[in-house]
PDB file of C-alpha atoms in Angstrom:
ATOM      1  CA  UNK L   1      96.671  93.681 106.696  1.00 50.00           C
ATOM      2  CA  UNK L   2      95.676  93.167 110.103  1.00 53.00           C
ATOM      3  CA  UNK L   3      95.783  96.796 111.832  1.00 63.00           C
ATOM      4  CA  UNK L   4      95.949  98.813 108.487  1.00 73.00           C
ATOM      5  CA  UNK L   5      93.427 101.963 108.093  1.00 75.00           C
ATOM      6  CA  UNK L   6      91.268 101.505 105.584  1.00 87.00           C
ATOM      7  CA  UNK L   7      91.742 103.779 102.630  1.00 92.00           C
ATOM      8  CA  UNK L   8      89.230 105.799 100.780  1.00 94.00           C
ATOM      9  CA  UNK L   9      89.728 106.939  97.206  1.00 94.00           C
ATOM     10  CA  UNK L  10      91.069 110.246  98.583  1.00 96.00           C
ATOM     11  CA  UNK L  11      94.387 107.877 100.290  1.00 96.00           C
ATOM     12  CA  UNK L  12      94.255 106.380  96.807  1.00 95.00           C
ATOM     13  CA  UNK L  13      94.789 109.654  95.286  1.00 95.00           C
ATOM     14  CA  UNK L  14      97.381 110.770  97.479  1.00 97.00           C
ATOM     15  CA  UNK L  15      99.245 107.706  97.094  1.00 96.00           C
ATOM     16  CA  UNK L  16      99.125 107.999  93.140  1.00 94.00           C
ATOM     17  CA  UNK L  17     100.462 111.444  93.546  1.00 96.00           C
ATOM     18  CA  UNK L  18     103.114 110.703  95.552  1.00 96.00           C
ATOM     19  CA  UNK L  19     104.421 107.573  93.443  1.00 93.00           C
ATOM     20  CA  UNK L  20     104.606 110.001  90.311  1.00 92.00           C
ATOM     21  CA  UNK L  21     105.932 113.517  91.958  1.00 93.00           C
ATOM     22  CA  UNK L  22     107.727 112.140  95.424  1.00 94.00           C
ATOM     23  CA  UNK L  23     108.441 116.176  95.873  1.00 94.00           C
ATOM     24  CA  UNK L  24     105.079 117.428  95.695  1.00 95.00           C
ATOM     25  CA  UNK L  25     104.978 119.882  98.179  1.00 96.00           C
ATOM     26  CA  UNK L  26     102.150 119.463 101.077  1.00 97.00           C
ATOM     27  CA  UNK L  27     100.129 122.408  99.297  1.00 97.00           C
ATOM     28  CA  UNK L  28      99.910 120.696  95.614  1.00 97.00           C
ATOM     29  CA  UNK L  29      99.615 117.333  96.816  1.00 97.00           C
ATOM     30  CA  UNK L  30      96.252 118.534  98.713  1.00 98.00           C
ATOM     31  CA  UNK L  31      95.229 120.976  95.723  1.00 97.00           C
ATOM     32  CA  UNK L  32      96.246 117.916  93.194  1.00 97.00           C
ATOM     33  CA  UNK L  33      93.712 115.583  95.845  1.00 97.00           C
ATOM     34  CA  UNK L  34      90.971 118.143  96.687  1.00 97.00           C
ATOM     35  CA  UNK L  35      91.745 118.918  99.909  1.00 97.00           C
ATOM     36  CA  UNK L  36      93.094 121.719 102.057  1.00 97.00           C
ATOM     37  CA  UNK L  37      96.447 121.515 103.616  1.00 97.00           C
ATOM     38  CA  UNK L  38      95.994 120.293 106.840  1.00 97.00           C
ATOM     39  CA  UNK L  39      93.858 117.345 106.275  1.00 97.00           C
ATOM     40  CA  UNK L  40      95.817 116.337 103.210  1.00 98.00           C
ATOM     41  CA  UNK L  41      98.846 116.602 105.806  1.00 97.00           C
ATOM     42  CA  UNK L  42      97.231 114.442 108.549  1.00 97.00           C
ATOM     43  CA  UNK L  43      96.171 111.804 105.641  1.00 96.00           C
ATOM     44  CA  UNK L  44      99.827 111.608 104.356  1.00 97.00           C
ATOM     45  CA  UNK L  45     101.643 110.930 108.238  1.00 96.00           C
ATOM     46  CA  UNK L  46      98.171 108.372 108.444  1.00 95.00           C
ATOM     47  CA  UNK L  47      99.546 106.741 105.426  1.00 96.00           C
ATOM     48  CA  UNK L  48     102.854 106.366 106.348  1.00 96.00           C
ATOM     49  CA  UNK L  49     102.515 105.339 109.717  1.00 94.00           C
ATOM     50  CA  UNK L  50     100.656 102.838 108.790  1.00 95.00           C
ATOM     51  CA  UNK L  51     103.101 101.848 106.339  1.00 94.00           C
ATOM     52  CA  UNK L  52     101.959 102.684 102.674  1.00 95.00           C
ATOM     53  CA  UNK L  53     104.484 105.044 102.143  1.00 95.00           C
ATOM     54  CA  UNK L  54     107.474 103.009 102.643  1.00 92.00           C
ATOM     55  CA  UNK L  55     109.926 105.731 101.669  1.00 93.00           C
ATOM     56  CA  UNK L  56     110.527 108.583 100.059  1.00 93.00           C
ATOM     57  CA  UNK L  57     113.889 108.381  97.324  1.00 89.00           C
ATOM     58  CA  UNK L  58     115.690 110.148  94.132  1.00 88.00           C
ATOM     59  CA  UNK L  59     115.944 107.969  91.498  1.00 88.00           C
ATOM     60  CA  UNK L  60     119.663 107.751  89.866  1.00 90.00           C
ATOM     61  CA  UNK L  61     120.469 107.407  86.422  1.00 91.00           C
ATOM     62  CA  UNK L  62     123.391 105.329  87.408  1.00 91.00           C
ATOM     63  CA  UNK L  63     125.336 104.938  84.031  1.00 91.00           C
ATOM     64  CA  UNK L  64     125.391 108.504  84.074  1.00 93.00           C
ATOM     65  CA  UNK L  65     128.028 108.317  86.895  1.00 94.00           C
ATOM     66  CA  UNK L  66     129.915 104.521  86.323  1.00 95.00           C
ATOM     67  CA  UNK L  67     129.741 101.759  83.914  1.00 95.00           C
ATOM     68  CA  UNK L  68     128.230  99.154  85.324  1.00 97.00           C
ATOM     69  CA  UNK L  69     126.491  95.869  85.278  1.00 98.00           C
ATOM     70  CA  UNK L  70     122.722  94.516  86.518  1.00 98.00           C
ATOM     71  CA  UNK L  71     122.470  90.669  87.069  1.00 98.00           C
ATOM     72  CA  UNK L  72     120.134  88.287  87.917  1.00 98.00           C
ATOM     73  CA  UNK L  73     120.809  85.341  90.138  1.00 98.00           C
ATOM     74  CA  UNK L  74     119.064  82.313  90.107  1.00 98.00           C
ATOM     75  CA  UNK L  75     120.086  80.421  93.631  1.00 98.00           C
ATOM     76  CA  UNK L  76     119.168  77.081  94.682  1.00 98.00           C
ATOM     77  CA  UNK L  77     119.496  75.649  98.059  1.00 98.00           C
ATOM     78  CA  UNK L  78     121.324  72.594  99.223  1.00 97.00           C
ATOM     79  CA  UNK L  79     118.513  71.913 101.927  1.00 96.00           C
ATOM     80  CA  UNK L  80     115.275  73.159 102.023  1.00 96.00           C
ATOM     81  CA  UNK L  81     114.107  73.044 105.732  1.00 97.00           C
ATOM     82  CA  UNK L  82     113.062  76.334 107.287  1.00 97.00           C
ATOM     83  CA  UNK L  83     116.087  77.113 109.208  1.00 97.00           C
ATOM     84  CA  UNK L  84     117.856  76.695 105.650  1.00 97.00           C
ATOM     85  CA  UNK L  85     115.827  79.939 104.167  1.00 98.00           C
ATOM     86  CA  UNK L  86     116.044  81.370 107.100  1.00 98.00           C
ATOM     87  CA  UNK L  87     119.783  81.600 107.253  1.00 97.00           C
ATOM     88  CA  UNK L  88     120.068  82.403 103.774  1.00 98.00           C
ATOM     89  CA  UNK L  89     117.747  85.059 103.589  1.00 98.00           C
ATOM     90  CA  UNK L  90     119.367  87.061 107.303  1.00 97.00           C
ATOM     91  CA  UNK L  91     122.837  86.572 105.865  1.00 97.00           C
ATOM     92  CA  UNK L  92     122.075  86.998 101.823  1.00 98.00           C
ATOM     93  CA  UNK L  93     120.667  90.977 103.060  1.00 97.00           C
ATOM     94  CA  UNK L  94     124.382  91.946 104.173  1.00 96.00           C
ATOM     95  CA  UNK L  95     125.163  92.721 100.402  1.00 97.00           C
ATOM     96  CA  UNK L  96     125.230  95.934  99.594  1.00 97.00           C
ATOM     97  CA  UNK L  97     125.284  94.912  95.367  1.00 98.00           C
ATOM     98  CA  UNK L  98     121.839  93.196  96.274  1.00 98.00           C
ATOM     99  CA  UNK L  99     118.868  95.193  95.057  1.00 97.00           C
ATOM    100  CA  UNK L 100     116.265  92.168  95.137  1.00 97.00           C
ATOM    101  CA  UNK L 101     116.146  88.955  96.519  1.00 98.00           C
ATOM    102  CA  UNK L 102     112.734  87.180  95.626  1.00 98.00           C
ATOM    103  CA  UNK L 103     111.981  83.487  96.926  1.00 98.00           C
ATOM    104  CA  UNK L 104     109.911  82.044  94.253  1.00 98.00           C
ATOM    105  CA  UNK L 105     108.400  79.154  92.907  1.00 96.00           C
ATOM    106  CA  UNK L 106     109.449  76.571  90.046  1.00 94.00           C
ATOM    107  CA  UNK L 107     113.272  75.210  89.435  1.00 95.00           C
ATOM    108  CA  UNK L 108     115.150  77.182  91.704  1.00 97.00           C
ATOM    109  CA  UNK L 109     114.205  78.974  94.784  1.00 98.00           C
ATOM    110  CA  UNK L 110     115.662  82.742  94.749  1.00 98.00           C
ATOM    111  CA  UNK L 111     115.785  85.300  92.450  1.00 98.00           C
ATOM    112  CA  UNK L 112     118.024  87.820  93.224  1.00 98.00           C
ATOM    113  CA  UNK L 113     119.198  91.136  91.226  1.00 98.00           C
ATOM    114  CA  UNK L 114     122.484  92.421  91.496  1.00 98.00           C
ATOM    115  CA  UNK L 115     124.241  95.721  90.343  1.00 98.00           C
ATOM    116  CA  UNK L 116     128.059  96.178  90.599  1.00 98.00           C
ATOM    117  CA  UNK L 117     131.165  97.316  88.618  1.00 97.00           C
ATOM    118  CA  UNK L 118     131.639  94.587  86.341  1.00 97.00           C
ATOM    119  CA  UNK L 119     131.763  91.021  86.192  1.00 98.00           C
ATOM    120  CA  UNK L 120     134.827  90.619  88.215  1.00 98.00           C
ATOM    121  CA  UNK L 121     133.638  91.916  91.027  1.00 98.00           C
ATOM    122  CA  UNK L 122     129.979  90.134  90.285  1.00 98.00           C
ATOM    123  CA  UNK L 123     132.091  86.540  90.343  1.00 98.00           C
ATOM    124  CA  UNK L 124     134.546  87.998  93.515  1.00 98.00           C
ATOM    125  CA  UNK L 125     130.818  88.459  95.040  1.00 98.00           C
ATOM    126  CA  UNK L 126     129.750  85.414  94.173  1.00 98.00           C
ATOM    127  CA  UNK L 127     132.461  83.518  95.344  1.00 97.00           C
ATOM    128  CA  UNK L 128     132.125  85.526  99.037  1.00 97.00           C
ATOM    129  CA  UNK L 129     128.796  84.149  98.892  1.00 97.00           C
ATOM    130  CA  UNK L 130     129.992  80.778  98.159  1.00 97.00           C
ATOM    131  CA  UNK L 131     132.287  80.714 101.105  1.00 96.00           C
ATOM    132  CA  UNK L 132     130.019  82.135 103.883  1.00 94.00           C
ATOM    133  CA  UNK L 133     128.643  78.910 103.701  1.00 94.00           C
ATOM    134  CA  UNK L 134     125.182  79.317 103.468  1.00 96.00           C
ATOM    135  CA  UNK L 135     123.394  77.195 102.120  1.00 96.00           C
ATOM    136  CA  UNK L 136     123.692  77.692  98.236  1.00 98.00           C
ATOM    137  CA  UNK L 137     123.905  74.598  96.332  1.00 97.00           C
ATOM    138  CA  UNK L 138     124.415  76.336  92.712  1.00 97.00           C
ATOM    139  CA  UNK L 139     123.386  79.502  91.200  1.00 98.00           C
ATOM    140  CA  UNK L 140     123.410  80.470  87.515  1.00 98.00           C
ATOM    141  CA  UNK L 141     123.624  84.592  86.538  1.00 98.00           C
ATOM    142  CA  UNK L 142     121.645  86.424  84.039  1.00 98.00           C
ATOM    143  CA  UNK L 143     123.856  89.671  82.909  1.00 98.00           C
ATOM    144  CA  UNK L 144     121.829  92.334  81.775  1.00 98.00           C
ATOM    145  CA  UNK L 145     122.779  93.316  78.198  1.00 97.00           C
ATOM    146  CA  UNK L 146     120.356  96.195  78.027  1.00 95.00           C
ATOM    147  CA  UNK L 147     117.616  97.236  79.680  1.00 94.00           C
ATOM    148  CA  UNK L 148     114.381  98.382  77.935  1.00 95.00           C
ATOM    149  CA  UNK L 149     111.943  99.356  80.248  1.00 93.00           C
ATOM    150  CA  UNK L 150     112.281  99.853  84.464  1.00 91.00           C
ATOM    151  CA  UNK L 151     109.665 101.698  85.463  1.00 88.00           C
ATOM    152  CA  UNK L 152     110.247 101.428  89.622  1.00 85.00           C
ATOM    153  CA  UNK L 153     107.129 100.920  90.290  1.00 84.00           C
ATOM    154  CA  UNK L 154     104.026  99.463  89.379  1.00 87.00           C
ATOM    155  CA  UNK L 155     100.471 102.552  90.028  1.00 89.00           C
ATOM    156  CA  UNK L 156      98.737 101.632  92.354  1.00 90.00           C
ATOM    157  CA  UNK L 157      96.048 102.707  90.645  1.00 86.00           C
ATOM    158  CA  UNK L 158      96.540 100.034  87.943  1.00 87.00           C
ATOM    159  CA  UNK L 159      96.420  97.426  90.666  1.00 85.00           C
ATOM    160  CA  UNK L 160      93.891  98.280  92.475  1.00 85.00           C
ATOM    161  CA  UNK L 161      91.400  98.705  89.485  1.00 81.00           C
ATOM    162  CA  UNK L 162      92.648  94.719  88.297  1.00 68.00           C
TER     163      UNK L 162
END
């Protein structure tokens, strides 16, 4: 991270903070990080200048407003030349069902997750997909039947201390 400020374990903290309370308030985010207001203020626009703090967002319990479906797409490629992930990739981020799309290693060379209605309109997506031409040579889909555990995020706490 060429450019990127290096953090102390005060930016840790406030990081930590903000990943479980998002609406911490500037005053007990600095009294939950040992700091007074304005500093703690200063470190926080630091942070996400730099980039750290990517966004700030309410999460939704979704089934609690539709019925709907999560589904993970396995997509390979007809071609694998750079231009060929390129166009996929530009094009694949005009779907607004698309949550993730993760180019990975091993048989197949995206992982993508999905949420919409219902299957129906999962295949009707699909098969838009399909017919923009680009690039996908077959795909196989994962429907989720229930999810145990999404946490949203990983602490960066945990990471950092691997």
């Amino acid at each position: 991270m060429a450019g990127a400020p290096r953090l102390d374990r005060i930016d840790i903290n406030i990081l930590a903070q903000l990943q479980q309370n998002a609406r911490l308030t500037n005053v007990d985010l600095a009294d939950a990080v040992g700091l007074s207001p304005s500093p703690c203020l200063a470190r926080l626009r630091r942070l996400e200048e730099a980039g750290y703090v990517v966004s700030y967002n309410a999460r939704i319990q979704l089934s609690k407003l539709v019925d709907h479906i999560t589904v993970f797409t396995e997509v390979t490629l007809n071609d694998h030349r750079r231009e060929d992930f390129i166009k996929f990739e530009v094009e694949i981020k005009r779907y607004e069902a698309l949550q993730e799309c993760h180019l990975v290693s091993g048989g197949y060379d995206y992982l993508l997750k999905f949420v919409t209605k219902n299957v129906a309109r999962y295949q009707e997506l699909m098969e838009g997909i399909l017919e923009r031409n680009i690039g996908v040579e077959k795909y196989f889909s994962y429907i989720v039947i229930k999810t145990i555990l999404d946490k949203g995020h990983v602490p960066v706490k945990y990471i950092l201390d691997q």
